[in-house]
Coordinates of N, CA, C and O in Angstrom, one line a residue:
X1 N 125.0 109.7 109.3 CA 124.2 110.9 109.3 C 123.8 111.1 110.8 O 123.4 110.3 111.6
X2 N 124.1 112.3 111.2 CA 124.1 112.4 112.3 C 122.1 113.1 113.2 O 121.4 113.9 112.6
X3 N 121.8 112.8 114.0 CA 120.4 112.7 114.6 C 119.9 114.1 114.0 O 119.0 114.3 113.3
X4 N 120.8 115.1 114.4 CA 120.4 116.7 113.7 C 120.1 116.4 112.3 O 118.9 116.6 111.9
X5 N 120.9 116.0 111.4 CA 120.8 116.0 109.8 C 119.5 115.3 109.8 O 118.6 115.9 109.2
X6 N 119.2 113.7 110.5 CA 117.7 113.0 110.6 C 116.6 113.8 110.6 O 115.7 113.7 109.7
X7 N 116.6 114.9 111.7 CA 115.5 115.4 112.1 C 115.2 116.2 110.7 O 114.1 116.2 110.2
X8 N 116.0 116.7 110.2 CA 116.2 118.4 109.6 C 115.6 117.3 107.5 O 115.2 117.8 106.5
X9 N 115.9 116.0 107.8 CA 115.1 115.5 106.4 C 114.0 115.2 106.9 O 113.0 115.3 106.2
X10 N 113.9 114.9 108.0 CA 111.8 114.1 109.0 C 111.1 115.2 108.4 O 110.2 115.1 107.6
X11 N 111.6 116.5 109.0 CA 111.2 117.9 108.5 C 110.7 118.4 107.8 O 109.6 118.9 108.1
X12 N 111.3 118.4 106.4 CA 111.4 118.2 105.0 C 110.2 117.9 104.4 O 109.2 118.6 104.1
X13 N 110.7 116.3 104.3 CA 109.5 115.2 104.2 C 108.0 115.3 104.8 O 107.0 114.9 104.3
X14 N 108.3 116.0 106.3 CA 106.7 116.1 106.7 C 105.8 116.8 106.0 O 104.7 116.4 105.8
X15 N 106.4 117.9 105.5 CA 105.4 119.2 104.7 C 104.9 118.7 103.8 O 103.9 119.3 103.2
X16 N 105.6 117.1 103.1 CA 105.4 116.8 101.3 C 104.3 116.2 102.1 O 103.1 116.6 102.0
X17 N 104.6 115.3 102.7 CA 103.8 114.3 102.9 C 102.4 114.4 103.9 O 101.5 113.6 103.9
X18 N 102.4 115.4 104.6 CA 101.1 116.2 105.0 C 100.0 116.4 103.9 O 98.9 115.9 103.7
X19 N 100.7 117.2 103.3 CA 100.2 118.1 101.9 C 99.4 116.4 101.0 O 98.3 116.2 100.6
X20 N 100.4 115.7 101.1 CA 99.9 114.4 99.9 C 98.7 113.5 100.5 O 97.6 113.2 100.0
X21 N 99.3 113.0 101.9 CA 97.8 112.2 103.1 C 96.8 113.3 102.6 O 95.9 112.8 101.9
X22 N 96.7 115.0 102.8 CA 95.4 115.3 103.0 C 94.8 115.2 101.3 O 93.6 115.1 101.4
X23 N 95.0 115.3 100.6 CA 95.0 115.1 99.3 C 94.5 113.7 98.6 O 93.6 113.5 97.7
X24 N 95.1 112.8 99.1 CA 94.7 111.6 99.1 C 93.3 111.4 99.8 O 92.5 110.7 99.2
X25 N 93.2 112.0 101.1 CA 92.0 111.6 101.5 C 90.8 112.2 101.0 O 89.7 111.9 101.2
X26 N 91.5 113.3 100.1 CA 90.0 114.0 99.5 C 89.6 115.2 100.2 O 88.6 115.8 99.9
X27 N 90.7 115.6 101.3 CA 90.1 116.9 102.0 C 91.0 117.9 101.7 O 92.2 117.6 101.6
X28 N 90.5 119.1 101.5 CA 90.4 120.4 101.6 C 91.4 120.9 102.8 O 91.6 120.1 103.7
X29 N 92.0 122.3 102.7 CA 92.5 122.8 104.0 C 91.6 122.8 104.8 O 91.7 122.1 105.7
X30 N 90.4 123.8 104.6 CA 89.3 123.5 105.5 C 89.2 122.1 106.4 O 89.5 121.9 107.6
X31 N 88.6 121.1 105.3 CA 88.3 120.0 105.7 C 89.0 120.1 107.0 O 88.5 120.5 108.1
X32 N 90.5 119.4 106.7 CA 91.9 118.9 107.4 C 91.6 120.3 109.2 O 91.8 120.3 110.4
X33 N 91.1 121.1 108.5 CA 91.2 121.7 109.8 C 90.4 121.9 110.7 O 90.7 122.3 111.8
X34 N 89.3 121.6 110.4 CA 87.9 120.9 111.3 C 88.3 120.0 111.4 O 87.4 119.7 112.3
X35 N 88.9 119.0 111.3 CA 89.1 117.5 111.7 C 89.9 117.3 112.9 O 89.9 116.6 113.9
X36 N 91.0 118.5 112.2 CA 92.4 117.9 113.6 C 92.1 119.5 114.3 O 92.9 119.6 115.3
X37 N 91.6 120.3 114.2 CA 90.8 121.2 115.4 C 92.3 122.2 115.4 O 92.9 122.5 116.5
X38 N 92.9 122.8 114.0 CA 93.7 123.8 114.2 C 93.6 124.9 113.5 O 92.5 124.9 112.9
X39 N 94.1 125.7 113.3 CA 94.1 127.0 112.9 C 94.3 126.8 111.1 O 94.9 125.8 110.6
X40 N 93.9 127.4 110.5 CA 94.3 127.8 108.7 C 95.7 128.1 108.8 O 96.6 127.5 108.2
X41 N 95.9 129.1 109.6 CA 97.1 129.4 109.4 C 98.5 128.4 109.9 O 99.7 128.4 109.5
X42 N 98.0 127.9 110.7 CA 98.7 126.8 111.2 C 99.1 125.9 110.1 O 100.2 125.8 109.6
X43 N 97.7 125.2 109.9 CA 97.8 124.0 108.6 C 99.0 124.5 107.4 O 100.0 123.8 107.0
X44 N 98.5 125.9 106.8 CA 99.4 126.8 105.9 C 100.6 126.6 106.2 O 101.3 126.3 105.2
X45 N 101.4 126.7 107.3 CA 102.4 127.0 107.6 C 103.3 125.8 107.7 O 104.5 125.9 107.6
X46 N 102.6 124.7 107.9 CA 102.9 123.3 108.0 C 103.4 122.5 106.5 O 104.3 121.6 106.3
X47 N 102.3 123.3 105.5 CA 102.5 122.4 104.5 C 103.4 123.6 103.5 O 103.8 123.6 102.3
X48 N 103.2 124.2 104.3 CA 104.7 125.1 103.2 C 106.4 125.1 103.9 O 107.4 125.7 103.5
X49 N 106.2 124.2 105.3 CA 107.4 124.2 105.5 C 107.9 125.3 106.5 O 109.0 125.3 107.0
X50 N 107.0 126.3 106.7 CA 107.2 127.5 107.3 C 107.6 127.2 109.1 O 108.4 127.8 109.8
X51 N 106.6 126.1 109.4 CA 106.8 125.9 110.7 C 107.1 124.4 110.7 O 107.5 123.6 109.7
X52 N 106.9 124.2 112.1 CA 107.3 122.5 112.5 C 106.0 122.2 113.7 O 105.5 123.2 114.3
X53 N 105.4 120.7 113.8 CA 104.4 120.9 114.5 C 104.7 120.6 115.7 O 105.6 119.9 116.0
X54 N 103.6 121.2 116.7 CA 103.9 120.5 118.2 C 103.2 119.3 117.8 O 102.5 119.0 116.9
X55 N 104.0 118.7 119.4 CA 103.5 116.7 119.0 C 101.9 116.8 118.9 O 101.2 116.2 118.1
X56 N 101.2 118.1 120.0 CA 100.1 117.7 120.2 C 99.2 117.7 118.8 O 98.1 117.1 118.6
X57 N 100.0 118.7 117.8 CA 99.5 119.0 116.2 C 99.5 117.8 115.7 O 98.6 117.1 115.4
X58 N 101.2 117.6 115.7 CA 101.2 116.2 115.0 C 100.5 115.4 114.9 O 99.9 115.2 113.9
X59 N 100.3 114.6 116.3 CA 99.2 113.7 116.8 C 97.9 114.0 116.0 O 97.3 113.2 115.3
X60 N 97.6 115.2 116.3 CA 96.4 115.8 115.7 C 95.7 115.3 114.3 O 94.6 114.9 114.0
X61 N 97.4 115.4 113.6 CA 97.1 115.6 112.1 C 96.7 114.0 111.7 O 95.9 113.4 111.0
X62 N 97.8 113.7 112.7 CA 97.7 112.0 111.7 C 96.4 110.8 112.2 O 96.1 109.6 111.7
X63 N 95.9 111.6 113.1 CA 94.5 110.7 113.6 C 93.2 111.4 112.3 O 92.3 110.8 111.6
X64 N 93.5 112.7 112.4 CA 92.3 113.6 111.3 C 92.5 112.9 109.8 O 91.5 112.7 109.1
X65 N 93.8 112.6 109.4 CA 94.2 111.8 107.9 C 94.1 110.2 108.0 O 94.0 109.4 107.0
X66 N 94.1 109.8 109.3 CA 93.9 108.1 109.4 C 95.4 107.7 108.7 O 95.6 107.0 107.6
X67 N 96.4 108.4 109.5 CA 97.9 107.4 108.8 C 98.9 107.8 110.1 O 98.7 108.6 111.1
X68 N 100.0 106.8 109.8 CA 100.8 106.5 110.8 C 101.8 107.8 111.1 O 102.4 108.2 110.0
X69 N 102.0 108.4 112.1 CA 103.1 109.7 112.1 C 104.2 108.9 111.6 O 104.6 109.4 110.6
X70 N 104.7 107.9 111.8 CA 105.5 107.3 111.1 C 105.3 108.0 109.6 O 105.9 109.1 109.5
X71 N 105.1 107.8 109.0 CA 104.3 108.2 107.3 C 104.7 109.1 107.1 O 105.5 109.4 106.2
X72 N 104.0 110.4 108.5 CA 104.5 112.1 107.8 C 105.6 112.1 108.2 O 105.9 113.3 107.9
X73 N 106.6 111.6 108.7 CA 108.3 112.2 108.7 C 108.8 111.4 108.5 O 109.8 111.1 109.2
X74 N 108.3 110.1 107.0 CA 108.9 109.5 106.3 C 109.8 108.6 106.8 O 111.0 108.5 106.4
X75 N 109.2 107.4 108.1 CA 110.0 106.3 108.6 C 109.4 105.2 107.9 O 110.1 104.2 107.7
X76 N 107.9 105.4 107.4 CA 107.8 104.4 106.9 C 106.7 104.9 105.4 O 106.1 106.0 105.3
X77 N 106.7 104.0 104.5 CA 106.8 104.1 103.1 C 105.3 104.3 103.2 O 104.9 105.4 102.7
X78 N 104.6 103.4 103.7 CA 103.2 102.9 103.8 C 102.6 104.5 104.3 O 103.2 105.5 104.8
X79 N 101.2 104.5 104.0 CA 99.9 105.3 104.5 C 99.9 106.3 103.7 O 98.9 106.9 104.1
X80 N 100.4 107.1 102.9 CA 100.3 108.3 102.3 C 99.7 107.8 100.8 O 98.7 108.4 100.5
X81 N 100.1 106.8 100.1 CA 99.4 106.6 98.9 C 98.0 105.8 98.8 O 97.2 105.8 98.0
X82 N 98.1 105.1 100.1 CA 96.8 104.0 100.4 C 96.8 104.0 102.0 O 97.8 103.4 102.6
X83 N 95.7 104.7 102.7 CA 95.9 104.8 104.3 C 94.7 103.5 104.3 O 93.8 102.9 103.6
X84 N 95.3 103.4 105.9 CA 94.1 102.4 106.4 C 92.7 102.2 105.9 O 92.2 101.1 105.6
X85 N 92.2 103.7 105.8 CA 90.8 104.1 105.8 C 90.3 103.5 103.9 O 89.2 103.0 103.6
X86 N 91.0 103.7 103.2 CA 90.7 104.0 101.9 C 91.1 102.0 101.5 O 90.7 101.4 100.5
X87 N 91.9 101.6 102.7 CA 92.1 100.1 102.6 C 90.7 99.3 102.8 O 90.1 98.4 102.1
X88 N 90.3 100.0 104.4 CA 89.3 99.4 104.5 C 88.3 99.2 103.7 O 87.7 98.2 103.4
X89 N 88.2 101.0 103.0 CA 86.4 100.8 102.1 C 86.9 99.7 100.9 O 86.2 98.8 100.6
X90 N 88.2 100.0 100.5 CA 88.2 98.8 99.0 C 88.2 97.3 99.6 O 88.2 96.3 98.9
X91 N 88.2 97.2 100.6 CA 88.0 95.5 101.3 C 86.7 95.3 101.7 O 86.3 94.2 101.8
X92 N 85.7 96.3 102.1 CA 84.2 96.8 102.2 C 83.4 96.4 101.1 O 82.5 95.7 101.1
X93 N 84.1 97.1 100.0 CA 83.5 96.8 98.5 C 83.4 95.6 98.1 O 82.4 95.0 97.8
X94 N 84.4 95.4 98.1 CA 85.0 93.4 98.0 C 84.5 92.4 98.5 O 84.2 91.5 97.8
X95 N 84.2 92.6 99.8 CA 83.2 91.7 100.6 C 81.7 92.3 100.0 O 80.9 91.4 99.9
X96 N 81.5 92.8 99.9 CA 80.1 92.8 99.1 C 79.7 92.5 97.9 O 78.5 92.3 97.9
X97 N 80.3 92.5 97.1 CA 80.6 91.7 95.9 C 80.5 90.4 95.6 O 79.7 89.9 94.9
X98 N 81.6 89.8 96.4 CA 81.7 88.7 97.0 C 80.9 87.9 97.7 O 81.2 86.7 97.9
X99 N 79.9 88.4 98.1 CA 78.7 87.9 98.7 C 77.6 87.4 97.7 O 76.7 86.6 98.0
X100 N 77.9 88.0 96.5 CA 77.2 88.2 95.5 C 77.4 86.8 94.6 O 76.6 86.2 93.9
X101 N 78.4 86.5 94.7 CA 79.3 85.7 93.6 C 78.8 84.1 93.8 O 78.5 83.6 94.8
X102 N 78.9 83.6 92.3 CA 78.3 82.0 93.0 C 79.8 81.2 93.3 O 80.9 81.7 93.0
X103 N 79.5 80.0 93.8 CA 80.2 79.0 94.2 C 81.8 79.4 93.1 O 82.9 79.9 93.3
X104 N 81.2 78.7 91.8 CA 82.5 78.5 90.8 C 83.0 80.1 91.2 O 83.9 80.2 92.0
X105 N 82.4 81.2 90.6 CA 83.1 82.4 90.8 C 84.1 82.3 92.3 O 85.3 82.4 92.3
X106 N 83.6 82.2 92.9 CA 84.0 82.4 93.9 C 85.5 81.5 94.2 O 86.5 82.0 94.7
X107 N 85.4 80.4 93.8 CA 86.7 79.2 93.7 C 87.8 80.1 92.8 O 89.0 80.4 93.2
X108 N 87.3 80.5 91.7 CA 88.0 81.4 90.6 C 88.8 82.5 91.2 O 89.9 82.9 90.7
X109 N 88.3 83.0 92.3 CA 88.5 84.1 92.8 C 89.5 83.7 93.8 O 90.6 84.2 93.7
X110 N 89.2 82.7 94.7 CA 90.5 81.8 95.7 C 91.4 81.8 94.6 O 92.1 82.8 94.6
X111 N 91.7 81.0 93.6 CA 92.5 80.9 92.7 C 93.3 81.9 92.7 O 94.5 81.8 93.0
X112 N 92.5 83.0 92.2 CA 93.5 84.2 91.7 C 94.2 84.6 92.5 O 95.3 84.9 92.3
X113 N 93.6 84.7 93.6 CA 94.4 85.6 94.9 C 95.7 84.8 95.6 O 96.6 85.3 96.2
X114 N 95.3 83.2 95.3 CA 96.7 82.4 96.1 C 97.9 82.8 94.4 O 99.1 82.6 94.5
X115 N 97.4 83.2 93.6 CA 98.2 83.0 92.3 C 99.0 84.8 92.9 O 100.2 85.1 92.8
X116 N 98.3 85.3 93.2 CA 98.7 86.8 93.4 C 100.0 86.9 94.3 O 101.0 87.5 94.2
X117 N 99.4 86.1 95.3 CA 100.3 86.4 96.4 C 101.3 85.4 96.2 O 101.9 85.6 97.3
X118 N 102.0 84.3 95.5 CA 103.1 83.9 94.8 C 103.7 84.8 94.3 O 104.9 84.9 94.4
X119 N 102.9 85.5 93.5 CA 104.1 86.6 92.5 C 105.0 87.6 93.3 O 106.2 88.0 93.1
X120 N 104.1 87.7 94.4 CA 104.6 88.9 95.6 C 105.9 88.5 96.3 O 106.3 89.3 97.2

């Protein structure tokens, strides 16, 4: 496949995966566009494919969504279904819980997690 054909699926794939990060995160067009500081019409045009972003958008977008540009032009699999941010609060939660838990629970809980990560 040649670098042209690469770009022209990055492309593609950005508009899905825009559209899916802001969605996941729970924001709105609005939202997404007070965050990364661009136009409606911009954002619109992005997630219908209409345009392509400048880097400085790009950059924009993927710091306002908390995921890797890697992610929106689909180099890597990771951050659109579970971003950093949504990792952190469920490991936030966990640790507080956890704080909670007595001794045996807590052994029960080592337990499960070394049994977890065997299966993996």
């Amino acid at each position: 496949m040649t670098p042209r054909e690469q770009s022209q699926i990055a492309a593609e794939l950005f508009k899905d995966r825009l559209k899916a990060a802001r969605k996941q995160a729970g924001l709105t067009q609005d939202d997404l566009v007070a965050k990364a500081d661009i136009s409606t019409v911009t954002l619109s045009k992005l997630e219908t494919g209409v345009n392509k972003p400048a880097f400085e958008i790009f950059v924009s977008l993927a710091y306002a969504l908390n995921v890797s540009p890697n992610f929106l032009v689909g180099w890597d699999h990771e951050g659109g279904a579970e971003t950093d941010a949504a990792r952190r609060e469920l490991l936030s939660r966990l640790h507080v819980l956890i704080e909670r838990l007595s001794d045996d629970w807590l052994e029960q809980l080592l337990s499960l997690s070394e049994t977890a990560l065997k299966v993996e």
